[in-house]
Short mmCIF file of C-alpha atoms in Angstrom, two decimals:
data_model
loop_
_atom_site.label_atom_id
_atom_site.label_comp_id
_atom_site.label_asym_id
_atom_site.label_seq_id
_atom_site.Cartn_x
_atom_site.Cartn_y
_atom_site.Cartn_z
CA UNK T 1 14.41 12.71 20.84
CA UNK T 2 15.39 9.22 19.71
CA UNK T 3 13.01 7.38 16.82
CA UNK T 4 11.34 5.32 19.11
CA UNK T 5 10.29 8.31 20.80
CA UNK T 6 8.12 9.68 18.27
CA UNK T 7 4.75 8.36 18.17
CA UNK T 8 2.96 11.64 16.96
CA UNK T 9 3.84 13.80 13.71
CA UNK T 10 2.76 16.99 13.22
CA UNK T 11 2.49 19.01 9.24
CA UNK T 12 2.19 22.76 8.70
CA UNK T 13 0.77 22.94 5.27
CA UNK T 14 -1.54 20.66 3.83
CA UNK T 15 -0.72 22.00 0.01
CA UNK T 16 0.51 19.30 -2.33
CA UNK T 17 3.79 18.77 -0.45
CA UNK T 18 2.34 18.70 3.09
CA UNK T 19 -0.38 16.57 1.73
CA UNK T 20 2.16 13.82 0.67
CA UNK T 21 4.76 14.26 3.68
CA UNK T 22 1.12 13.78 6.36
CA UNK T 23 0.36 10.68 3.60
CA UNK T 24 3.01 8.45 3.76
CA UNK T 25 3.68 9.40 7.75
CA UNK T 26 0.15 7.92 8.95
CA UNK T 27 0.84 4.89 6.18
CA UNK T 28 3.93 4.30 8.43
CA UNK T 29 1.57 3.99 11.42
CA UNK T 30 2.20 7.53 12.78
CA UNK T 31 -0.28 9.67 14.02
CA UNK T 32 -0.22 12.71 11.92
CA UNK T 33 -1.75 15.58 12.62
CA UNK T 34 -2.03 17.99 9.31
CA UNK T 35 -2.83 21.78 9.95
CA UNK T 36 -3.56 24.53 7.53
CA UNK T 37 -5.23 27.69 8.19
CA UNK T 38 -7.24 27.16 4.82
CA UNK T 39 -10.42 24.82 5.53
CA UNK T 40 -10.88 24.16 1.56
CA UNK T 41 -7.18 23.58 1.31
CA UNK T 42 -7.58 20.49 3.95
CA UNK T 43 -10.42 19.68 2.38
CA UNK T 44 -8.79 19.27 -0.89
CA UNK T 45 -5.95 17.48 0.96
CA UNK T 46 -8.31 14.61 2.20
CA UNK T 47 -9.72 14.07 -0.89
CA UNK T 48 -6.41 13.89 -2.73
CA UNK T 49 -5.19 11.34 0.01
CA UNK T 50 -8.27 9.32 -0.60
CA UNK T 51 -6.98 9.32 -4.29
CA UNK T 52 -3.92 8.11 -4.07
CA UNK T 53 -5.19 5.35 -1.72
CA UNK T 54 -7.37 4.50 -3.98
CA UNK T 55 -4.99 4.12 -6.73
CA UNK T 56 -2.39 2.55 -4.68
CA UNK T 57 -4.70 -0.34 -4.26
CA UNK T 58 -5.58 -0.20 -8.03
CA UNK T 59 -1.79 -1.13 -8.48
CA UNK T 60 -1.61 -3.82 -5.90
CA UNK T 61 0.54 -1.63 -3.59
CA UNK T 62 -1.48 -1.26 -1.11
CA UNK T 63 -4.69 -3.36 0.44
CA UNK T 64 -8.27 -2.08 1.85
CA UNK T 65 -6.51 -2.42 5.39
CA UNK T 66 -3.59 -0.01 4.91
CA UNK T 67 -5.86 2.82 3.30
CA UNK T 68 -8.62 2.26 6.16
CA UNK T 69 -5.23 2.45 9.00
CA UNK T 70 -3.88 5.19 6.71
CA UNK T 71 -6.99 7.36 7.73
CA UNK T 72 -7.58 6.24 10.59
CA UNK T 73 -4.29 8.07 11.12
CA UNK T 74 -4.83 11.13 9.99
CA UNK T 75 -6.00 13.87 11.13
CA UNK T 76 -7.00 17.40 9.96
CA UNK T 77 -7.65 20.68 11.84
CA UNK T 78 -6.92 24.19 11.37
CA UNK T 79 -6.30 25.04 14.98
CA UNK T 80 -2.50 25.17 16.06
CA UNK T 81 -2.75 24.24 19.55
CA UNK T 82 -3.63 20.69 18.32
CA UNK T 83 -0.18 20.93 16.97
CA UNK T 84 1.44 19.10 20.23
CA UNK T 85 3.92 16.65 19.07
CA UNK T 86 7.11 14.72 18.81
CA UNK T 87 7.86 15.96 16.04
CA UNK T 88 6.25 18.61 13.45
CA UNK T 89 7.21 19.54 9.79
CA UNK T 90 6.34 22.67 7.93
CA UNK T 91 5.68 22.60 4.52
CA UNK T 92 4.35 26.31 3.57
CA UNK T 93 5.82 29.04 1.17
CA UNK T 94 8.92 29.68 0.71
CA UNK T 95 9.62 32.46 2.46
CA UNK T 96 11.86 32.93 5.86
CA UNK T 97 10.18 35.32 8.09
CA UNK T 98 6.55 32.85 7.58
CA UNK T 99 9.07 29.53 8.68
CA UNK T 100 10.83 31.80 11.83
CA UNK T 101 7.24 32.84 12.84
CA UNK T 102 5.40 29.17 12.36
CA UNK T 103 8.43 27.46 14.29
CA UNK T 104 8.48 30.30 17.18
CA UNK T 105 4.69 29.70 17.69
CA UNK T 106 5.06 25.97 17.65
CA UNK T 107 7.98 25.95 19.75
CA UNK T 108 5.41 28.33 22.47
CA UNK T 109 3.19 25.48 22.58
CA UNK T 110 5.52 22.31 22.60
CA UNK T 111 8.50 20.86 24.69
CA UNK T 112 12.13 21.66 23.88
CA UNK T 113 12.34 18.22 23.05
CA UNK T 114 9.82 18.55 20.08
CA UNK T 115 11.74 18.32 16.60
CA UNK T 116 10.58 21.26 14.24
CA UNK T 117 11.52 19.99 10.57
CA UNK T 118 11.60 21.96 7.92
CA UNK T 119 10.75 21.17 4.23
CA UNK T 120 12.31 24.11 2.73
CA UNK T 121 13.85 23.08 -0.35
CA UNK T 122 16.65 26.48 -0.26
CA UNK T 123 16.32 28.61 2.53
CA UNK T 124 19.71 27.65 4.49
CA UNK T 125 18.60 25.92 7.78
CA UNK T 126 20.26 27.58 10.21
CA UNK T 127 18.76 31.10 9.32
CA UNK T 128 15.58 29.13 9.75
CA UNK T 129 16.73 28.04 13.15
CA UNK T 130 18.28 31.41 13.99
CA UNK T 131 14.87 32.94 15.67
CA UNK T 132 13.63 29.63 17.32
CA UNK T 133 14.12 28.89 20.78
CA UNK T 134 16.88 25.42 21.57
CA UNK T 135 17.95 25.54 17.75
CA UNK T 136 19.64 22.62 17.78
CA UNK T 137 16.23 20.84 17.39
CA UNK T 138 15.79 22.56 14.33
CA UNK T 139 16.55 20.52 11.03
CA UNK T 140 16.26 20.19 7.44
CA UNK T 141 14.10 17.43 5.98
CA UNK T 142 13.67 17.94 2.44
CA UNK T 143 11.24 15.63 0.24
CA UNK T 144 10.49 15.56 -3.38
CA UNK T 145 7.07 15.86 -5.55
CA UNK T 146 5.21 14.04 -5.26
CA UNK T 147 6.06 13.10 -1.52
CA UNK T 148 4.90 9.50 -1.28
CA UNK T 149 6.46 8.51 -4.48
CA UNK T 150 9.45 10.32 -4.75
CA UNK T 151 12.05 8.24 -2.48
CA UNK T 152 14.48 11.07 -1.99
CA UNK T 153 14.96 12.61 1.23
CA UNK T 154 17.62 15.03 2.20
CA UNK T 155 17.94 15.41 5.44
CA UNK T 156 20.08 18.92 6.23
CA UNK T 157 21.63 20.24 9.21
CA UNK T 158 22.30 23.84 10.16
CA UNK T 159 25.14 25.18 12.02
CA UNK T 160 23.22 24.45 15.87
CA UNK T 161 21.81 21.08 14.96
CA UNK T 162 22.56 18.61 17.12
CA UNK T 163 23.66 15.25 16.05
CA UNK T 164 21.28 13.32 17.32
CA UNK T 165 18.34 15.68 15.64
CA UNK T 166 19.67 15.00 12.32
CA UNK T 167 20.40 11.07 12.97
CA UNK T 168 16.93 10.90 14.19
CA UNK T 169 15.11 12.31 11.06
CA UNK T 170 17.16 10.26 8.74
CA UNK T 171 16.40 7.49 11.01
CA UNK T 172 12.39 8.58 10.47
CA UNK T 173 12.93 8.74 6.65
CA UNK T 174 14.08 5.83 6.39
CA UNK T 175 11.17 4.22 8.34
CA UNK T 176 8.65 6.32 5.99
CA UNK T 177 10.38 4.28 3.19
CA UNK T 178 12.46 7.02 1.41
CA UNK T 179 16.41 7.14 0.87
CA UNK T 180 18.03 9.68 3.22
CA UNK T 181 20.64 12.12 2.18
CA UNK T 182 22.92 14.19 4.90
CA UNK T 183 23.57 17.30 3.76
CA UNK T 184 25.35 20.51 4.84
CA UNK T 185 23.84 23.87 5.12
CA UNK T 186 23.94 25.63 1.75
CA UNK T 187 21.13 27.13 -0.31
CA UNK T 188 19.58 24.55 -2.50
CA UNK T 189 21.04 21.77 -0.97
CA UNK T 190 22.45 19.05 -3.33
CA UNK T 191 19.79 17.96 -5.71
CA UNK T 192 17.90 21.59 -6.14
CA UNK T 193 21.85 23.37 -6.60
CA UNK T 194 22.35 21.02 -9.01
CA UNK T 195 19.11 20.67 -10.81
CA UNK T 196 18.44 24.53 -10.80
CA UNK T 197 19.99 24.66 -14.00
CA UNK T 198 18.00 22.36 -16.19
CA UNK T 199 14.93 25.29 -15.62
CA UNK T 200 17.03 27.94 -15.91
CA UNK T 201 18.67 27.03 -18.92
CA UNK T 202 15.83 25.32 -20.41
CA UNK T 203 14.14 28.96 -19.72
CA UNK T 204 17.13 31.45 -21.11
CA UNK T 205 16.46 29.01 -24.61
CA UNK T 206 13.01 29.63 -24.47
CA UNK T 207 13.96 33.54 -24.20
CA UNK T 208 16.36 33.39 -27.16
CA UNK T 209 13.58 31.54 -29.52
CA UNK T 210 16.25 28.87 -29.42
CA UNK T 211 13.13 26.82 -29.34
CA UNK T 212 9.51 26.33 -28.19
CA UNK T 213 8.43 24.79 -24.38
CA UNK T 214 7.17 21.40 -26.72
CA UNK T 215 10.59 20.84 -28.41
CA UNK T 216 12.62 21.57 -25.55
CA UNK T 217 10.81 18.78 -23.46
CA UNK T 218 10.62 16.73 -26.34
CA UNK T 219 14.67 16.83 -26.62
CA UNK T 220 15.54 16.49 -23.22
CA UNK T 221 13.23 13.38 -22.71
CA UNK T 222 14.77 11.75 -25.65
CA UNK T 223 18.21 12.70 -23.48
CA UNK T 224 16.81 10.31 -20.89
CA UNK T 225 14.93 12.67 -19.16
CA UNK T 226 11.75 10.96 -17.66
CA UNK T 227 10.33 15.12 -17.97
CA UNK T 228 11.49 17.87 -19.48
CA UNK T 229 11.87 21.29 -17.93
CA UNK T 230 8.48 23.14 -18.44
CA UNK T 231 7.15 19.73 -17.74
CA UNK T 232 8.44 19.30 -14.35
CA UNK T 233 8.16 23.23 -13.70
CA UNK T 234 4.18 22.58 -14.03
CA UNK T 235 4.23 19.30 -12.10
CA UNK T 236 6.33 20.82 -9.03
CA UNK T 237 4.37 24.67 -9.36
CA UNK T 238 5.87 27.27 -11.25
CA UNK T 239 4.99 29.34 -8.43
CA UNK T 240 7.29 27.19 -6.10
CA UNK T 241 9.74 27.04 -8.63
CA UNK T 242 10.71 30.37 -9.34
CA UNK T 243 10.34 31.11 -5.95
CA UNK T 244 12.87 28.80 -5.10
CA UNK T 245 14.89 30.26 -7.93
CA UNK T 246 14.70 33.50 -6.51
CA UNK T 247 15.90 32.55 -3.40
CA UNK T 248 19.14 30.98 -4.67
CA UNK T 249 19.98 34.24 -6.55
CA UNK T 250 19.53 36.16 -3.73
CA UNK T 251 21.66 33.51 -1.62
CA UNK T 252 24.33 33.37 -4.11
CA UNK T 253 24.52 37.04 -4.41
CA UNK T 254 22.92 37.70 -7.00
CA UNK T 255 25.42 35.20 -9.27
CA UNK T 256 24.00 35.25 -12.87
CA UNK T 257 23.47 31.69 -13.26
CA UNK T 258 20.95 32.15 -10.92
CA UNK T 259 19.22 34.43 -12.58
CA UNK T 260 15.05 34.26 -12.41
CA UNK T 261 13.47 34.14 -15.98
CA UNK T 262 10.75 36.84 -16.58
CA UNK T 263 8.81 34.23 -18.52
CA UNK T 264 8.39 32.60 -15.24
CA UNK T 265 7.62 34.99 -13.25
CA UNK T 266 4.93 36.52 -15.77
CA UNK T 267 3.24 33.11 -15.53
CA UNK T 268 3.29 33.30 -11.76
CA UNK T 269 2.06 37.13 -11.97
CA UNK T 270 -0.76 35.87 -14.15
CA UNK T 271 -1.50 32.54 -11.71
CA UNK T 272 -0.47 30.22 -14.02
CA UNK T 273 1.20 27.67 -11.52
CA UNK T 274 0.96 24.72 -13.06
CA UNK T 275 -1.08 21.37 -13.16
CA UNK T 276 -2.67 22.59 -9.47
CA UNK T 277 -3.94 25.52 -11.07
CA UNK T 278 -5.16 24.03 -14.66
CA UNK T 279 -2.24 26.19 -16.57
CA UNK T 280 1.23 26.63 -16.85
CA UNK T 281 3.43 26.04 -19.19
CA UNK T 282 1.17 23.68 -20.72
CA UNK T 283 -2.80 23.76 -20.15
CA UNK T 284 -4.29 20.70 -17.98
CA UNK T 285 -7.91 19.61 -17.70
CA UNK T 286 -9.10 20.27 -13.91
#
């Protein structure tokens, strides 16, 4: 599959992050296709697209034409066999054995030629690739919250991706506008390796009574931090946070760095994920 093959793009997951990545694809002048199994969840999706339209024309950065081709675009539907396309990205929880099953189903009802992208932001590509039939169509293409700001893309490949797969999605990226990355097959990638840290530490000093959520965000922003950690915890979901947390301890063997705070995870026991959910770290008018 070269780029000028691709004419239709296919999300799984039309949460926040699938929302964005099906966004700025039918902006591009793709036809995107976005799937959930949750008919309030799309709903919410189209609405939230609408919104972001809306306020991209507000800003000048967009005109009534590219929102009305935008949607014209995009499409919604909770049925998978609609899901036939030349390429299709998944964007749903972070957890393996729901990625292996959602690419062995879409692989059932597409061509060998179909790239299946993943959006996993730890989960090492090629065990996602491991259960998936030709896995050398199977790639990494990581974006960041929110997806059609964010320019960051890192595009990973696992230890059966072919060369041309990979070339081709960071040739796609780049069309959708963002910077591309190549990255080898490790558990949190570059930016979310490197980056796990600020949470975790920011968290083990909330532990300690080193300091309260407000000061520590208040310090680390007058660091030069555009957000500090509890900040961006609640803007990304502190559900999808510490599950990508936990994920890298278990990938790293359990290394202590790594370690998953309890203060996080009560919040996520208690569904406090964050600005989606009203309450986080911080409370957020809905």
């Amino acid at each position: 599959m070269k780029l000028e093959d691709i004419k239709t793009i296919g999300i799984v997951g039309a949460g926040t992050m699938g929302q964005g990545i099906a966004q700025i694809c039918a902006q591009a002048g793709y036809k995107t296709i976005l799937f959930d199994i949750n008919a309030q969840v799309l709903e919410k999706a189209q609405q939230t697209t609408v919104k972001n339209l809306d306020k991209g024309i507000e800003r000048g950065k967009l005109t009534e034409a590219d929102k009305k081709a935008t949607l014209v675009n995009l499409n919604y539907t909770g049925d998978t066999l609609q899901l036939s396309c030349d390429v299709i990205i998944e964007a749903v929880v972070e957890r393996l054995e729901v990625k292996q099953s959602i690419f062995q189903e879409l692989a059932s009802i597409n061509t060998p030629d179909t790239i299946l992208a993943s959006n996993t932001s730890s989960i090492p590509i090629t065990q996602v690739a491991a259960a998936v039939p030709h896995p050398e169509r199977v790639v990494g293409m990581h974006f960041f919250n929110p997806a059609h700001i964010m320019k960051l893309v890192e595009v990973i490949s696992g230890a059966a991706t072919s060369h041309e797969t990979a070339e081709t999605i960071k040739q796609l990226a780049e069309k959708l506008g963002k910077t591309a990355v190549m990255a080898k097959d490790s558990p949190g990638f570059i930016v979310n390796r490197v980056a796990r840290h600020f949470y975790v530490e920011g968290l083990k000093l909330l532990e300690e009574g080193v300091a309260d959520v407000e000061t520590i965000d208040k310090l680390m922003q007058a660091s030069g931090f555009k957000m500090g950690p509890f900040e961006l915890m609640d803007l990304i979901g502190v559900d999808t946070n510490y599950s990508v947390t936990t994920s890298m301890f278990e990938a790293f063997h359990y290394d202590a760095k790594f370690r998953p705070s309890r203060i996080q995870q009560q919040k996520v026991d208690a569904g406090y994920h964050g600005r989606k959910t009203g309450k986080g770290f911080y409370t957020y008018e809905k």
